[in-house]
PDB file of C-alpha atoms in Angstrom:
ATOM      1  CA  MET A   1       3.054 -13.971  13.560  1.00 74.00           C
ATOM      2  CA  SER A   2       2.934 -11.136  16.100  1.00 91.00           C
ATOM      3  CA  CYS A   3       1.376  -7.714  15.599  1.00 94.00           C
ATOM      4  CA  GLU A   4       4.871  -6.249  15.429  1.00 95.00           C
ATOM      5  CA  THR A   5       5.933  -8.553  12.597  1.00 95.00           C
ATOM      6  CA  LYS A   6       2.681  -8.080  10.666  1.00 96.00           C
ATOM      7  CA  LEU A   7       2.875  -4.316  11.097  1.00 97.00           C
ATOM      8  CA  LYS A   8       6.454  -4.255   9.762  1.00 97.00           C
ATOM      9  CA  CYS A   9       5.251  -6.244   6.755  1.00 97.00           C
ATOM     10  CA  LEU A  10       2.363  -3.827   6.185  1.00 98.00           C
ATOM     11  CA  ILE A  11       4.679  -0.829   6.504  1.00 98.00           C
ATOM     12  CA  ALA A  12       6.972  -2.305   3.840  1.00 98.00           C
ATOM     13  CA  ASP A  13       4.095  -3.251   1.533  1.00 98.00           C
ATOM     14  CA  ASN A  14       2.464   0.163   1.926  1.00 98.00           C
ATOM     15  CA  PHE A  15       5.805   1.806   1.073  1.00 97.00           C
ATOM     16  CA  PHE A  16       6.299  -0.267  -2.079  1.00 97.00           C
ATOM     17  CA  GLY A  17       2.646   0.191  -3.053  1.00 97.00           C
ATOM     18  CA  TYR A  18       3.155   3.941  -2.737  1.00 98.00           C
ATOM     19  CA  PHE A  19       6.342   3.743  -4.810  1.00 96.00           C
ATOM     20  CA  LYS A  20       4.678   1.650  -7.526  1.00 96.00           C
ATOM     21  CA  ALA A  21       1.682   3.994  -7.815  1.00 97.00           C
ATOM     22  CA  HIS A  22       3.947   7.058  -7.897  1.00 97.00           C
ATOM     23  CA  VAL A  23       6.151   5.583 -10.631  1.00 95.00           C
ATOM     24  CA  TYR A  24       3.053   4.686 -12.663  1.00 95.00           C
ATOM     25  CA  HIS A  25       1.708   8.208 -12.084  1.00 96.00           C
ATOM     26  CA  ALA A  26       4.895   9.625 -13.608  1.00 94.00           C
ATOM     27  CA  ASN A  27       5.204   7.123 -16.469  1.00 93.00           C
ATOM     28  CA  VAL A  28       1.614   6.671 -17.649  1.00 94.00           C
ATOM     29  CA  GLN A  29       1.145   7.063 -21.406  1.00 92.00           C
ATOM     30  CA  ASP A  30      -2.365   6.559 -22.665  1.00 89.00           C
ATOM     31  CA  LYS A  31      -5.054   8.356 -24.631  1.00 93.00           C
ATOM     32  CA  ASP A  32      -6.750   8.825 -21.242  1.00 92.00           C
ATOM     33  CA  PHE A  33      -3.566  10.211 -19.679  1.00 93.00           C
ATOM     34  CA  ASN A  34      -5.227  12.783 -17.402  1.00 93.00           C
ATOM     35  CA  GLN A  35      -7.657  10.248 -15.958  1.00 95.00           C
ATOM     36  CA  TYR A  36      -4.951   7.705 -15.102  1.00 95.00           C
ATOM     37  CA  HIS A  37      -2.383  10.297 -14.054  1.00 96.00           C
ATOM     38  CA  GLU A  38      -4.860  11.664 -11.494  1.00 97.00           C
ATOM     39  CA  PHE A  39      -6.006   8.180 -10.454  1.00 97.00           C
ATOM     40  CA  PHE A  40      -2.480   6.940  -9.781  1.00 97.00           C
ATOM     41  CA  GLY A  41      -1.939  10.181  -7.874  1.00 97.00           C
ATOM     42  CA  GLU A  42      -4.985   9.417  -5.713  1.00 98.00           C
ATOM     43  CA  ILE A  43      -3.588   5.970  -4.919  1.00 98.00           C
ATOM     44  CA  TYR A  44      -0.060   7.077  -4.055  1.00 98.00           C
ATOM     45  CA  GLU A  45      -1.374   9.986  -1.977  1.00 98.00           C
ATOM     46  CA  TYR A  46      -3.580   7.652   0.084  1.00 98.00           C
ATOM     47  CA  LEU A  47      -0.714   5.248   0.738  1.00 98.00           C
ATOM     48  CA  TYR A  48       1.746   8.084   1.430  1.00 97.00           C
ATOM     49  CA  ASN A  49      -0.653   9.867   3.787  1.00 97.00           C
ATOM     50  CA  ASN A  50      -1.112   6.684   5.821  1.00 98.00           C
ATOM     51  CA  HIS A  51       2.542   5.710   5.934  1.00 97.00           C
ATOM     52  CA  ASP A  52       3.452   7.966   8.849  1.00 97.00           C
ATOM     53  CA  GLY A  53       0.477   6.684  10.820  1.00 97.00           C
ATOM     54  CA  LEU A  54       1.639   3.101  10.295  1.00 98.00           C
ATOM     55  CA  LEU A  55       5.123   4.043  11.485  1.00 97.00           C
ATOM     56  CA  GLU A  56       3.653   5.748  14.546  1.00 97.00           C
ATOM     57  CA  GLN A  57       1.682   2.605  15.386  1.00 97.00           C
ATOM     58  CA  LEU A  58       4.962   0.678  15.461  1.00 96.00           C
ATOM     59  CA  ARG A  59       6.616   3.318  17.658  1.00 97.00           C
ATOM     60  CA  GLN A  60       3.668   3.141  20.070  1.00 95.00           C
ATOM     61  CA  MET A  61       4.693  -0.503  20.580  1.00 94.00           C
ATOM     62  CA  ASP A  62       8.154   0.804  21.590  1.00 96.00           C
ATOM     63  CA  VAL A  63       9.629  -0.740  18.434  1.00 95.00           C
ATOM     64  CA  MET A  64      12.028   1.158  16.204  1.00 95.00           C
ATOM     65  CA  VAL A  65      11.024   1.734  12.606  1.00 95.00           C
ATOM     66  CA  PRO A  66      13.182  -0.177  10.093  1.00 92.00           C
ATOM     67  CA  LEU A  67      16.100   2.069   9.179  1.00 93.00           C
ATOM     68  CA  CYS A  68      17.221   0.811   5.785  1.00 95.00           C
ATOM     69  CA  ILE A  69      15.606  -0.177   2.506  1.00 95.00           C
ATOM     70  CA  LYS A  70      17.003  -3.710   2.886  1.00 96.00           C
ATOM     71  CA  ASP A  71      14.708  -4.192   5.902  1.00 95.00           C
ATOM     72  CA  TYR A  72      11.720  -3.026   3.860  1.00 95.00           C
ATOM     73  CA  ILE A  73      12.583  -5.467   1.056  1.00 95.00           C
ATOM     74  CA  GLU A  74      12.944  -8.326   3.544  1.00 95.00           C
ATOM     75  CA  ASN A  75       9.621  -7.497   5.241  1.00 94.00           C
ATOM     76  CA  SER A  76       7.608  -7.008   2.044  1.00 95.00           C
ATOM     77  CA  VAL A  77       5.480  -9.668   0.387  1.00 93.00           C
ATOM     78  CA  VAL A  78       4.455  -7.602  -2.671  1.00 92.00           C
ATOM     79  CA  ASP A  79       6.149  -7.776  -6.062  1.00 89.00           C
ATOM     80  CA  ILE A  80       8.605  -4.872  -6.124  1.00 88.00           C
ATOM     81  CA  ASN A  81       9.718  -5.321  -9.760  1.00 87.00           C
ATOM     82  CA  ASN A  82       7.960  -2.528 -11.644  1.00 82.00           C
ATOM     83  CA  LYS A  83       8.403  -3.323 -15.324  1.00 87.00           C
ATOM     84  CA  GLU A  84       4.905  -2.548 -16.600  1.00 82.00           C
ATOM     85  CA  LYS A  85       4.639   0.071 -19.345  1.00 87.00           C
ATOM     86  CA  ASP A  86       1.059  -0.114 -20.635  1.00 92.00           C
ATOM     87  CA  ILE A  87      -1.968   1.012 -18.655  1.00 94.00           C
ATOM     88  CA  ASN A  88      -3.632  -2.402 -18.286  1.00 94.00           C
ATOM     89  CA  SER A  89      -0.403  -3.985 -17.024  1.00 93.00           C
ATOM     90  CA  MET A  90       0.075  -1.107 -14.581  1.00 95.00           C
ATOM     91  CA  LEU A  91      -3.477  -1.457 -13.282  1.00 97.00           C
ATOM     92  CA  SER A  92      -3.198  -5.251 -12.977  1.00 96.00           C
ATOM     93  CA  SER A  93       0.104  -5.012 -11.124  1.00 96.00           C
ATOM     94  CA  LEU A  94      -1.241  -2.326  -8.820  1.00 96.00           C
ATOM     95  CA  LEU A  95      -4.376  -4.397  -8.154  1.00 97.00           C
ATOM     96  CA  ALA A  96      -2.223  -7.369  -7.127  1.00 97.00           C
ATOM     97  CA  THR A  97      -0.228  -5.096  -4.818  1.00 97.00           C
ATOM     98  CA  ILE A  98      -3.345  -3.561  -3.246  1.00 98.00           C
ATOM     99  CA  GLU A  99      -4.898  -7.007  -2.763  1.00 98.00           C
ATOM    100  CA  MET A 100      -1.762  -8.186  -0.975  1.00 98.00           C
ATOM    101  CA  ILE A 101      -1.793  -5.051   1.200  1.00 98.00           C
ATOM    102  CA  ILE A 102      -5.421  -5.826   2.102  1.00 98.00           C
ATOM    103  CA  LYS A 103      -4.544  -9.420   2.981  1.00 98.00           C
ATOM    104  CA  VAL A 104      -1.676  -8.338   5.228  1.00 98.00           C
ATOM    105  CA  ALA A 105      -3.715  -5.523   6.808  1.00 98.00           C
ATOM    106  CA  GLN A 106      -6.658  -7.861   7.462  1.00 98.00           C
ATOM    107  CA  GLY A 107      -4.356 -10.344   9.198  1.00 97.00           C
ATOM    108  CA  LEU A 108      -2.913  -7.518  11.290  1.00 97.00           C
ATOM    109  CA  TYR A 109      -6.407  -6.252  12.140  1.00 97.00           C
ATOM    110  CA  GLU A 110      -7.409  -9.693  13.426  1.00 96.00           C
ATOM    111  CA  GLU A 111      -4.152 -10.119  15.360  1.00 95.00           C
ATOM    112  CA  ALA A 112      -4.459  -6.653  16.908  1.00 96.00           C
ATOM    113  CA  GLY A 113      -7.901  -7.596  18.202  1.00 93.00           C
ATOM    114  CA  SER A 114      -6.684 -10.861  19.700  1.00 93.00           C
ATOM    115  CA  GLU A 115      -3.663  -9.151  21.311  1.00 91.00           C
ATOM    116  CA  SER A 116      -5.847  -6.326  22.709  1.00 91.00           C
ATOM    117  CA  HIS A 117      -4.186  -3.565  20.699  1.00 91.00           C
ATOM    118  CA  GLY A 118      -7.375  -1.505  20.408  1.00 92.00           C
ATOM    119  CA  GLY A 119      -5.767   1.614  18.953  1.00 95.00           C
ATOM    120  CA  LEU A 120      -3.923  -0.382  16.314  1.00 96.00           C
ATOM    121  CA  GLU A 121      -7.078  -2.342  15.502  1.00 96.00           C
ATOM    122  CA  THR A 122      -9.028   0.899  14.982  1.00 97.00           C
ATOM    123  CA  PHE A 123      -6.273   2.466  12.864  1.00 97.00           C
ATOM    124  CA  ILE A 124      -5.969  -0.602  10.637  1.00 98.00           C
ATOM    125  CA  GLY A 125      -9.750  -0.873  10.331  1.00 97.00           C
ATOM    126  CA  ASP A 126      -9.889   2.706   9.045  1.00 98.00           C
ATOM    127  CA  TYR A 127      -6.919   2.046   6.749  1.00 98.00           C
ATOM    128  CA  LEU A 128      -8.687  -1.004   5.306  1.00 98.00           C
ATOM    129  CA  VAL A 129     -11.762   1.056   4.426  1.00 98.00           C
ATOM    130  CA  GLY A 130      -9.625   3.306   2.209  1.00 98.00           C
ATOM    131  CA  VAL A 131      -7.527   0.537   0.674  1.00 98.00           C
ATOM    132  CA  ASN A 132     -10.615  -1.513  -0.158  1.00 98.00           C
ATOM    133  CA  LYS A 133     -12.067   1.536  -1.896  1.00 98.00           C
ATOM    134  CA  LEU A 134      -8.889   1.821  -3.977  1.00 98.00           C
ATOM    135  CA  ARG A 135      -9.179  -1.882  -4.863  1.00 98.00           C
ATOM    136  CA  TRP A 136     -12.746  -1.339  -6.071  1.00 98.00           C
ATOM    137  CA  LYS A 137     -11.692   1.645  -8.195  1.00 98.00           C
ATOM    138  CA  ILE A 138      -8.770  -0.229  -9.782  1.00 98.00           C
ATOM    139  CA  LYS A 139     -10.965  -3.242 -10.559  1.00 97.00           C
ATOM    140  CA  SER A 140     -13.545  -0.933 -12.128  1.00 96.00           C
ATOM    141  CA  CYS A 141     -10.888   0.421 -14.497  1.00 95.00           C
ATOM    142  CA  LEU A 142      -9.940  -3.105 -15.562  1.00 93.00           C
ATOM    143  CA  ASN A 143     -13.494  -4.322 -16.317  1.00 78.00           C
TER     144      ASN A 143
END
């Protein structure tokens, strides 16, 4: 798979990860509401704040950003069915999403290096640092 294809996949997965975390942020009901409300906010803000940068990386390849949600659905590999209502199910679902984002981003990072896309490689490397930190935090809440 080319950098372009992997980047489109990561853009879609990042978008749906953002959406999932934001929906959980709004719907969380737990005795530790404030803790999880803020935590889900931290996750969606990280993904949201990096979304534009991912789009800009695609534009720097002279490729148009997907224009409709159908393209995002087709490019995504994460589960986009958000049916979880309790905190442990939300955290488990979000962990699976973040782990898939990491897998896709890692593949893109490696491909960017082999295709000599140094700027993309650096951007994705920095992105991975943050996403891996989110993974650690989510796992810590589940243990």
